[in-house]
Short mmCIF file of C-alpha atoms and ligand atoms in Angstrom, two decimals:
data_model
loop_
_atom_site.label_atom_id
_atom_site.label_comp_id
_atom_site.label_asym_id
_atom_site.label_seq_id
_atom_site.Cartn_x
_atom_site.Cartn_y
_atom_site.Cartn_z
CA MET A 1 16.70 22.99 -4.63
CA THR A 2 14.29 20.65 -2.67
CA GLN A 3 16.74 18.00 -3.08
CA SER A 4 18.98 19.16 -0.31
CA LEU A 5 16.03 19.38 2.04
CA THR A 6 15.21 16.58 4.50
CA LEU A 7 11.97 14.68 3.92
CA GLU A 8 10.44 16.33 6.77
CA GLN A 9 11.16 19.79 5.36
CA GLN A 10 10.07 18.74 1.97
CA ILE A 11 6.69 17.43 3.27
CA ASP A 12 6.23 20.62 5.39
CA LEU A 13 7.06 22.78 2.32
CA HIS A 14 4.60 20.82 0.13
CA ILE A 15 1.77 21.46 2.63
CA THR A 16 2.53 25.01 2.99
CA THR A 17 2.58 25.38 -0.67
CA ASN A 18 -0.37 23.29 -1.72
CA GLY A 19 -2.36 22.70 1.41
CA PRO A 20 -3.02 19.56 3.43
CA MET A 21 -2.31 16.09 1.85
CA SER A 22 -4.17 12.79 2.19
CA VAL A 23 -2.91 10.15 4.50
CA ALA A 24 -2.09 8.04 1.43
CA THR A 25 -0.06 10.61 0.00
CA TYR A 26 1.78 11.30 3.20
CA MET A 27 2.29 7.50 3.77
CA GLY A 28 3.66 6.98 0.31
CA LEU A 29 6.16 9.88 0.55
CA CYS A 30 7.39 8.63 4.01
CA LEU A 31 7.84 4.99 2.60
CA THR A 32 8.89 5.28 -0.97
CA HIS A 33 10.04 8.91 -1.69
CA PRO A 34 12.71 8.38 -4.38
CA SER A 35 15.75 9.43 -2.37
CA ARG A 36 14.56 9.77 1.29
CA GLY A 37 11.58 7.38 1.78
CA TYR A 38 11.88 4.87 4.53
CA TYR A 39 12.33 1.91 2.14
CA ARG A 40 14.32 3.71 -0.35
CA ALA A 41 17.28 4.90 1.91
CA GLY A 42 17.57 2.62 4.97
CA GLU A 43 17.96 -1.02 6.09
CA PRO A 44 14.81 -1.41 8.24
CA ILE A 45 14.65 -5.07 8.90
CA GLY A 46 16.48 -7.12 11.59
CA ARG A 47 17.73 -6.53 15.19
CA ALA A 48 19.72 -3.44 14.03
CA GLY A 49 16.68 -2.10 12.13
CA ASP A 50 13.17 -1.35 13.26
CA PHE A 51 11.43 -4.71 13.06
CA ILE A 52 11.92 -8.42 12.59
CA THR A 53 9.73 -10.54 10.18
CA ALA A 54 8.95 -14.16 10.15
CA PRO A 55 11.58 -15.31 7.83
CA GLU A 56 14.10 -13.39 9.90
CA ILE A 57 13.00 -15.29 12.91
CA SER A 58 13.46 -18.84 11.64
CA GLN A 59 14.29 -20.67 8.34
CA MET A 60 11.17 -22.99 9.22
CA PHE A 61 8.85 -20.17 7.84
CA GLY A 62 10.39 -20.30 4.42
CA GLU A 63 10.96 -23.91 4.38
CA LEU A 64 7.42 -24.76 4.89
CA ILE A 65 6.25 -22.31 2.27
CA GLY A 66 8.80 -24.00 0.00
CA PHE A 67 7.13 -27.37 0.46
CA TRP A 68 3.73 -25.60 0.00
CA LEU A 69 4.78 -24.25 -3.42
CA VAL A 70 6.19 -27.73 -4.49
CA ASN A 71 2.84 -29.21 -3.61
CA LEU A 72 1.02 -26.57 -5.89
CA TRP A 73 3.47 -27.15 -8.70
CA GLN A 74 2.92 -30.80 -8.49
CA GLN A 75 -0.89 -30.35 -8.44
CA MET A 76 -0.38 -28.29 -11.64
CA GLY A 77 1.23 -31.30 -13.34
CA GLU A 78 4.82 -29.99 -12.68
CA PRO A 79 4.89 -27.45 -15.52
CA LYS A 80 8.17 -27.19 -17.37
CA ALA A 81 8.03 -23.44 -17.01
CA PHE A 82 6.62 -21.23 -14.36
CA THR A 83 6.95 -17.95 -12.61
CA LEU A 84 7.71 -17.69 -8.84
CA LEU A 85 7.33 -13.89 -7.90
CA GLU A 86 7.84 -12.48 -4.53
CA LEU A 87 6.44 -8.99 -3.62
CA GLY A 88 8.61 -7.12 -1.23
CA PRO A 89 11.27 -9.78 -0.73
CA GLY A 90 13.17 -7.82 2.10
CA ARG A 91 16.63 -9.23 2.61
CA GLY A 92 15.97 -12.27 0.39
CA THR A 93 15.81 -14.53 3.39
CA LEU A 94 12.25 -15.98 2.70
CA MET A 95 12.95 -16.73 -0.87
CA ALA A 96 16.52 -18.38 -0.11
CA ASP A 97 14.80 -20.70 2.41
CA ILE A 98 11.89 -21.44 0.07
CA LEU A 99 14.34 -22.26 -2.88
CA ARG A 100 16.67 -24.33 -0.64
CA VAL A 101 13.89 -26.75 0.05
CA ALA A 102 11.95 -26.44 -3.19
CA CYS A 103 14.74 -27.07 -5.61
CA ARG A 104 15.20 -30.57 -4.15
CA ALA A 105 12.07 -31.47 -6.06
CA PRO A 106 13.31 -32.85 -9.42
CA GLY A 107 12.53 -30.55 -12.27
CA PHE A 108 11.58 -27.56 -9.97
CA ARG A 109 14.72 -25.63 -10.40
CA ASP A 110 14.81 -25.95 -14.28
CA ALA A 111 11.21 -24.84 -14.57
CA LEU A 112 11.70 -21.78 -12.36
CA ASN A 113 11.65 -18.11 -13.45
CA LEU A 114 12.41 -16.14 -10.48
CA ARG A 115 10.90 -12.55 -10.34
CA LEU A 116 11.08 -10.08 -7.52
CA PHE A 117 9.27 -6.83 -7.03
CA GLU A 118 11.11 -4.33 -4.76
CA THR A 119 11.32 -0.72 -4.30
CA SER A 120 14.37 -0.53 -2.00
CA PRO A 121 17.85 -0.34 -3.64
CA PRO A 122 19.79 -1.45 -0.50
CA LEU A 123 17.42 -4.48 -0.14
CA MET A 124 17.70 -5.33 -3.87
CA ALA A 125 21.46 -5.49 -3.40
CA GLU A 126 20.85 -8.04 -0.39
CA GLN A 127 18.39 -9.99 -2.49
CA LYS A 128 21.00 -10.16 -5.31
CA ALA A 129 23.70 -11.40 -3.09
CA ARG A 130 21.45 -14.21 -1.67
CA LEU A 131 19.50 -15.19 -4.66
CA ASP A 132 21.82 -14.60 -7.70
CA VAL A 133 22.37 -18.33 -8.21
CA TYR A 134 18.69 -18.54 -9.08
CA ASP A 135 19.02 -15.98 -11.81
CA PRO A 136 16.39 -13.57 -10.43
CA LYS A 137 14.85 -10.55 -12.54
CA TRP A 138 13.41 -7.45 -10.77
CA LEU A 139 9.93 -6.44 -12.17
CA GLU A 140 8.94 -2.78 -12.63
CA ASN A 141 5.46 -3.54 -13.35
CA PHE A 142 3.04 -6.55 -13.61
CA GLU A 143 3.21 -6.95 -17.37
CA ASN A 144 4.83 -9.31 -19.76
CA PHE A 145 4.95 -12.45 -17.67
CA GLU A 146 6.41 -15.54 -19.33
CA ASP A 147 4.15 -18.46 -20.37
CA GLY A 148 3.26 -20.89 -17.64
CA PRO A 149 1.54 -20.52 -14.26
CA VAL A 150 2.33 -17.80 -11.71
CA LEU A 151 2.95 -18.48 -8.11
CA VAL A 152 3.09 -15.27 -6.14
CA VAL A 153 4.28 -15.04 -2.38
CA ALA A 154 4.13 -11.77 -0.26
CA ASN A 155 5.06 -11.58 3.42
CA GLU A 156 4.42 -8.21 5.08
CA PHE A 157 4.20 -6.48 1.69
CA PHE A 158 0.49 -5.37 1.55
CA ASP A 159 0.61 -3.58 4.98
CA ALA A 160 3.33 -1.35 3.59
CA LEU A 161 1.03 0.06 0.86
CA PRO A 162 -0.56 3.47 1.41
CA ILE A 163 -4.00 3.64 2.78
CA ARG A 164 -6.61 6.41 2.72
CA GLN A 165 -8.47 7.17 5.85
CA PHE A 166 -12.15 8.48 6.00
CA ILE A 167 -14.07 9.85 9.13
CA ARG A 168 -17.77 9.64 9.40
CA LYS A 169 -19.41 12.94 10.01
CA SER A 170 -23.20 14.02 9.94
CA ASP A 171 -22.99 15.10 6.32
CA GLY A 172 -21.05 12.15 5.05
CA TRP A 173 -17.43 10.82 5.09
CA HIS A 174 -14.52 13.23 5.22
CA GLU A 175 -11.08 12.21 4.09
CA ARG A 176 -8.38 12.53 6.75
CA GLN A 177 -5.45 14.73 5.80
CA VAL A 178 -2.06 15.61 7.15
CA GLY A 179 -1.57 19.38 7.56
CA LEU A 180 0.26 21.84 9.72
CA LEU A 181 -1.02 23.44 12.94
CA ASP A 182 1.04 26.16 14.49
CA GLY A 183 3.91 24.74 12.38
CA LYS A 184 3.72 21.17 13.58
CA ARG A 185 2.24 18.25 11.54
CA ALA A 186 -1.30 17.38 12.56
CA PHE A 187 -4.25 15.43 11.26
CA GLY A 188 -7.34 17.28 9.84
CA LEU A 189 -10.24 16.69 7.68
CA SER A 190 -11.04 17.54 4.06
CA PRO A 191 -14.02 19.93 4.15
CA THR A 192 -15.71 18.28 1.33
CA PRO A 193 -18.03 15.33 2.31
CA ILE A 194 -18.04 12.08 0.28
CA PRO A 195 -21.69 10.53 0.13
CA PRO A 196 -22.07 7.36 2.26
CA GLN A 197 -23.21 5.49 -0.87
CA SER A 198 -19.64 5.61 -2.21
CA MET A 199 -18.37 3.65 0.68
CA PRO A 200 -18.56 -0.24 1.07
CA ASP A 201 -21.76 -1.74 2.46
CA ALA A 202 -19.92 -3.08 5.59
CA VAL A 203 -19.48 0.48 6.80
CA GLN A 204 -22.87 1.98 5.91
CA ASP A 205 -24.10 1.99 9.59
CA ALA A 206 -20.85 3.56 11.14
CA ALA A 207 -21.41 5.77 14.03
CA PRO A 208 -20.24 9.50 14.01
CA ASP A 209 -16.47 9.82 14.27
CA THR A 210 -15.76 6.33 13.06
CA ILE A 211 -12.68 5.74 10.87
CA PHE A 212 -12.52 3.69 7.79
CA GLU A 213 -9.31 2.78 5.99
CA ALA A 214 -9.01 1.82 2.35
CA CYS A 215 -5.98 0.56 0.55
CA LEU A 216 -6.48 1.23 -3.09
CA ALA A 217 -2.85 0.29 -3.96
CA GLY A 218 -3.28 -3.12 -2.39
CA GLY A 219 -6.50 -3.69 -4.31
CA GLU A 220 -4.70 -2.63 -7.52
CA VAL A 221 -1.87 -4.97 -7.04
CA MET A 222 -4.20 -7.92 -6.17
CA SER A 223 -6.47 -7.10 -9.30
CA ARG A 224 -3.59 -7.02 -11.70
CA LEU A 225 -1.99 -10.14 -10.42
CA ALA A 226 -5.29 -12.20 -9.94
CA LYS A 227 -6.20 -11.42 -13.59
CA ILE A 228 -2.82 -12.91 -14.72
CA VAL A 229 -3.21 -15.94 -12.46
CA ALA A 230 -6.71 -16.38 -13.70
CA VAL A 231 -5.40 -16.70 -17.32
CA GLN A 232 -2.13 -18.47 -16.72
CA GLY A 233 -2.95 -20.58 -13.78
CA GLY A 234 -1.33 -20.50 -10.20
CA SER A 235 -1.75 -18.79 -6.85
CA LEU A 236 -1.30 -15.85 -4.50
CA LEU A 237 -0.18 -16.48 -1.01
CA VAL A 238 -0.24 -13.42 1.30
CA VAL A 239 0.83 -13.35 4.79
CA ASP A 240 0.37 -10.24 6.88
CA TYR A 241 -1.46 -8.67 9.81
CA GLY A 242 -5.02 -7.84 9.00
CA TYR A 243 -8.70 -8.71 9.31
CA ALA A 244 -10.95 -11.15 7.46
CA ALA A 245 -13.82 -8.81 6.44
CA THR A 246 -13.91 -5.09 5.73
CA GLN A 247 -14.40 -3.19 9.02
CA THR A 248 -14.07 0.19 10.58
CA GLY A 249 -11.43 1.35 13.09
CA GLU A 250 -8.00 2.76 12.89
CA THR A 251 -5.00 0.52 12.40
CA LEU A 252 -2.35 2.99 11.03
CA GLN A 253 0.82 2.48 13.05
CA GLY A 254 4.42 3.86 13.27
CA VAL A 255 7.34 1.66 14.46
CA ARG A 256 10.89 2.84 15.09
CA ARG A 257 13.69 0.86 16.75
CA HIS A 258 11.27 -1.94 17.71
CA ALA A 259 8.76 0.45 19.47
CA TYR A 260 5.47 2.19 18.41
CA ALA A 261 6.06 5.66 17.25
CA ASP A 262 3.98 8.64 16.17
CA VAL A 263 3.38 8.32 12.44
CA LEU A 264 3.67 12.06 11.96
CA ASP A 265 7.18 12.18 13.70
CA ALA A 266 10.40 11.68 11.91
CA PRO A 267 8.96 10.97 8.25
CA GLY A 268 11.32 8.64 6.56
CA GLU A 269 12.73 7.28 9.61
CA THR A 270 9.67 5.71 10.93
CA ASP A 271 8.05 2.49 9.46
CA ILE A 272 4.39 3.19 8.80
CA SER A 273 1.92 0.45 8.07
CA ALA A 274 -1.85 -0.62 8.28
CA HIS A 275 -3.64 -3.76 8.76
CA VAL A 276 -4.51 -5.47 5.62
CA ASP A 277 -8.35 -5.79 4.68
CA PHE A 278 -8.27 -9.45 3.51
CA GLY A 279 -12.09 -9.14 2.73
CA ALA A 280 -11.41 -6.62 0.17
CA LEU A 281 -8.60 -8.54 -1.38
CA ALA A 282 -10.75 -11.60 -1.56
CA ASN A 283 -13.48 -9.79 -3.37
CA VAL A 284 -10.96 -8.37 -5.99
CA ALA A 285 -9.49 -11.92 -6.42
CA ARG A 286 -13.00 -13.47 -6.75
CA GLN A 287 -13.86 -10.81 -9.38
CA ALA A 288 -10.87 -11.94 -11.41
CA GLY A 289 -12.17 -15.46 -11.36
CA LEU A 290 -10.04 -16.97 -8.64
CA ALA A 291 -11.10 -19.28 -5.71
CA VAL A 292 -10.20 -17.94 -2.27
CA GLN A 293 -9.36 -20.08 0.71
CA PRO A 294 -10.90 -19.40 4.06
CA LEU A 295 -8.43 -17.12 5.95
CA ALA A 296 -6.04 -19.01 8.29
CA THR A 297 -4.07 -17.61 11.04
CA GLN A 298 -0.22 -18.01 10.73
CA GLY A 299 -0.39 -20.36 13.67
CA GLN A 300 -3.01 -22.54 11.98
CA PHE A 301 -1.17 -22.55 8.56
CA LEU A 302 2.25 -23.26 9.89
CA THR A 303 0.97 -26.01 12.25
CA ARG A 304 -1.04 -27.76 9.54
CA LEU A 305 2.06 -27.58 7.19
CA GLY A 306 4.06 -29.41 10.15
CA ILE A 307 6.02 -26.75 11.87
CA GLY A 308 5.94 -28.81 15.10
CA GLU A 309 7.58 -31.79 13.30
CA ARG A 310 10.13 -29.58 11.56
CA ALA A 311 11.00 -27.78 14.86
CA ALA A 312 11.55 -31.29 16.55
CA ALA A 313 13.75 -32.42 13.67
CA LEU A 314 15.84 -29.22 13.78
CA ALA A 315 16.24 -29.48 17.64
CA GLY A 316 17.02 -33.07 17.57
CA ALA A 317 19.86 -32.59 14.78
CA ASN A 318 21.41 -29.82 16.79
CA PRO A 319 20.75 -30.09 20.57
CA ALA A 320 22.76 -26.91 21.31
CA SER A 321 20.21 -24.95 19.30
CA ALA A 322 16.97 -26.67 20.59
CA ALA A 323 16.04 -23.82 22.90
CA ASP A 324 16.30 -21.28 20.18
CA VAL A 325 14.32 -23.48 17.78
CA ARG A 326 11.47 -23.85 20.25
CA ALA A 327 11.55 -20.04 21.07
CA ALA A 328 11.30 -19.47 17.22
CA HIS A 329 8.38 -21.86 16.99
CA ASP A 330 6.54 -20.34 19.72
CA ARG A 331 7.07 -16.83 18.35
CA LEU A 332 5.74 -17.89 14.86
CA VAL A 333 2.64 -19.69 16.01
CA GLY A 334 2.03 -18.64 19.62
CA ASP A 335 -1.39 -16.95 20.06
CA ALA A 336 0.20 -14.13 22.19
CA GLN A 337 2.98 -13.63 19.51
CA MET A 338 2.63 -13.78 15.81
CA GLY A 339 0.46 -16.86 15.47
CA THR A 340 -3.04 -15.04 15.77
CA LEU A 341 -2.21 -11.58 14.74
CA PHE A 342 -0.79 -12.66 11.41
CA LYS A 343 -3.12 -14.25 8.81
CA VAL A 344 -2.57 -16.26 5.65
CA PHE A 345 -4.68 -15.63 2.44
CA CYS A 346 -4.61 -17.77 -0.54
CA ALA A 347 -6.44 -17.00 -3.90
CA HIS A 348 -5.76 -19.43 -6.58
CA SER A 349 -7.03 -21.05 -9.95
CA PRO A 350 -10.10 -23.12 -9.46
CA GLY A 351 -9.38 -26.83 -9.14
CA LEU A 352 -6.23 -26.54 -7.01
CA GLN A 353 -6.32 -27.52 -3.32
CA PRO A 354 -3.70 -25.58 -1.47
CA PRO A 355 -2.66 -27.29 1.84
CA GLY A 356 -2.69 -25.47 5.26
CA PHE A 357 -6.33 -24.09 5.04
CA ALA A 358 -9.49 -25.47 6.64
CA ALA A 359 -11.46 -27.85 4.36
C1 SAM X 1 8.03 -5.01 5.93
S1 SAM X 1 9.15 -5.49 4.64
C2 SAM X 1 8.97 -7.27 4.50
C3 SAM X 1 10.25 -7.87 3.90
C4 SAM X 1 10.19 -9.41 3.59
N1 SAM X 1 8.96 -9.80 2.92
C5 SAM X 1 10.18 -10.12 5.03
O1 SAM X 1 9.22 -10.76 5.32
O2 SAM X 1 11.24 -9.99 5.59
C6 SAM X 1 8.42 -4.77 3.20
C7 SAM X 1 9.02 -5.07 1.88
O3 SAM X 1 8.21 -4.60 0.83
C8 SAM X 1 9.06 -3.73 0.03
N2 SAM X 1 8.03 -2.65 -0.32
C9 SAM X 1 7.42 -1.75 0.46
N3 SAM X 1 6.79 -0.95 -0.31
C10 SAM X 1 6.90 -1.19 -1.60
C11 SAM X 1 6.42 -0.81 -2.92
N4 SAM X 1 5.58 0.20 -2.90
N5 SAM X 1 6.82 -1.47 -4.04
C12 SAM X 1 7.76 -2.51 -3.93
N6 SAM X 1 8.19 -3.04 -2.76
C13 SAM X 1 7.77 -2.36 -1.61
C14 SAM X 1 10.16 -3.25 1.12
O4 SAM X 1 11.25 -2.69 0.53
C15 SAM X 1 10.47 -4.58 1.76
O5 SAM X 1 11.22 -5.37 0.95
#
C-alpha cells in the first residue's frame, strides 16, 4: 500500500508511526530509497540535473587521473592483473576519460579488471553505454576481489553517504532527528544524552549547541577497501569537498536545480550531501596498515599533474575551443571555484609514491 505513496508521504507516515528518525536514516531514505530515492529514480548530474561534477566540466580531470593510475601501476611493476574500482561512477564520464588515456600504456588494458559500485539504475545504464568496451562488472559488496592489486577511485561519492548529527548540550551530546511539528518536517533532538567520552577527542571541548557530524557509512567503506588494499596492494584516491581533520560545525546541505535548497523539503528530489571528514578516513586507512598522503587541494593536485600544460595543448590543438578550455581549467583549479573547496585524499600500500601530493 505504501508503494503508491510519494517518498515525502512515506517518510511522514514512518515518523507518525515510529517517531522521529535520525538524520542518517532520513538522508539514506532521501538518496537511496529503493524506488523513490534521489539517486535511484532521477538523472541528477549535468546541466539539466541539479549539479555538475569535475569530470563533466572537462576531459582534463579524468585524463590526468588516468596518467596518475598508470604511474602507480608502473610503480607496482606493471602487474599482469589488477582491479580498477570506481565508487559512484555517475554517468561513466570520469572512467571513460581515465581509460582512454591509461589504455595507451602497453599492457594496461590486458591487465585491467574494471569494477563499478553504483546504486542508481539510470546511471548504471549510462555507465554501461560508455564503458561496455572495457567489460565492466558492477559490485554489490566489497568481497571476492580477483587476485592482484586494487586501485580505487571516487569522485564526489563519500559526500553522498548518510551522516549522523549530534548537538552538544549540558548533559552530553544528543542525536539530531527529523520529526513532525504541526504536520511539517522539522529538526529535533533525541532526549537521550550520549556521554562525551563516546565522541572523538577533537570535539571534547565543544561549546554548548555545537554540531558534530559523523559518517559511519564512509568509515565502513574505507575500512573494508583499505583492508583489501593492505593485503593485495594498491591505493584509494578520493576527491571531494571536505576537511583535513575531524572538526565541529554543520555541513549538511541540499541542492536542487543548481541552487541551495532546504534538506527537509522535497525529499527524493533534492540532492543532500555533507562535507567529508578526511581526518576520520585517514585514521581508518592507517589502522588498516596503509600510508596516507598529506591532503592536497584539487587545484594543487591537478596543477602538479600538469593541467596547465594539458590545457595549453588542448587549446593549441583546437583554437576555436580555447576559451572553453581555459574556463574549464579555471573552474577546476581556481581558488574561488573548485580548486580549494575540493580536496584530494590518497591512501596506499607503503612503498608507493603517488604523484600530485606534497613531498
Ligand atoms: C555526486 S554523484 C558523482 C558522480 C561521478 N563520480 C562524477 O564525478 O560525476 C554520486 C555518485 O555516487 C552514487 N552513489 C550515491 N550513493 C551511493 C551508494 N550508497 N552506493 C553506491 N553508489 C552511490 C550516485 O548514484 C552517483 O553515481
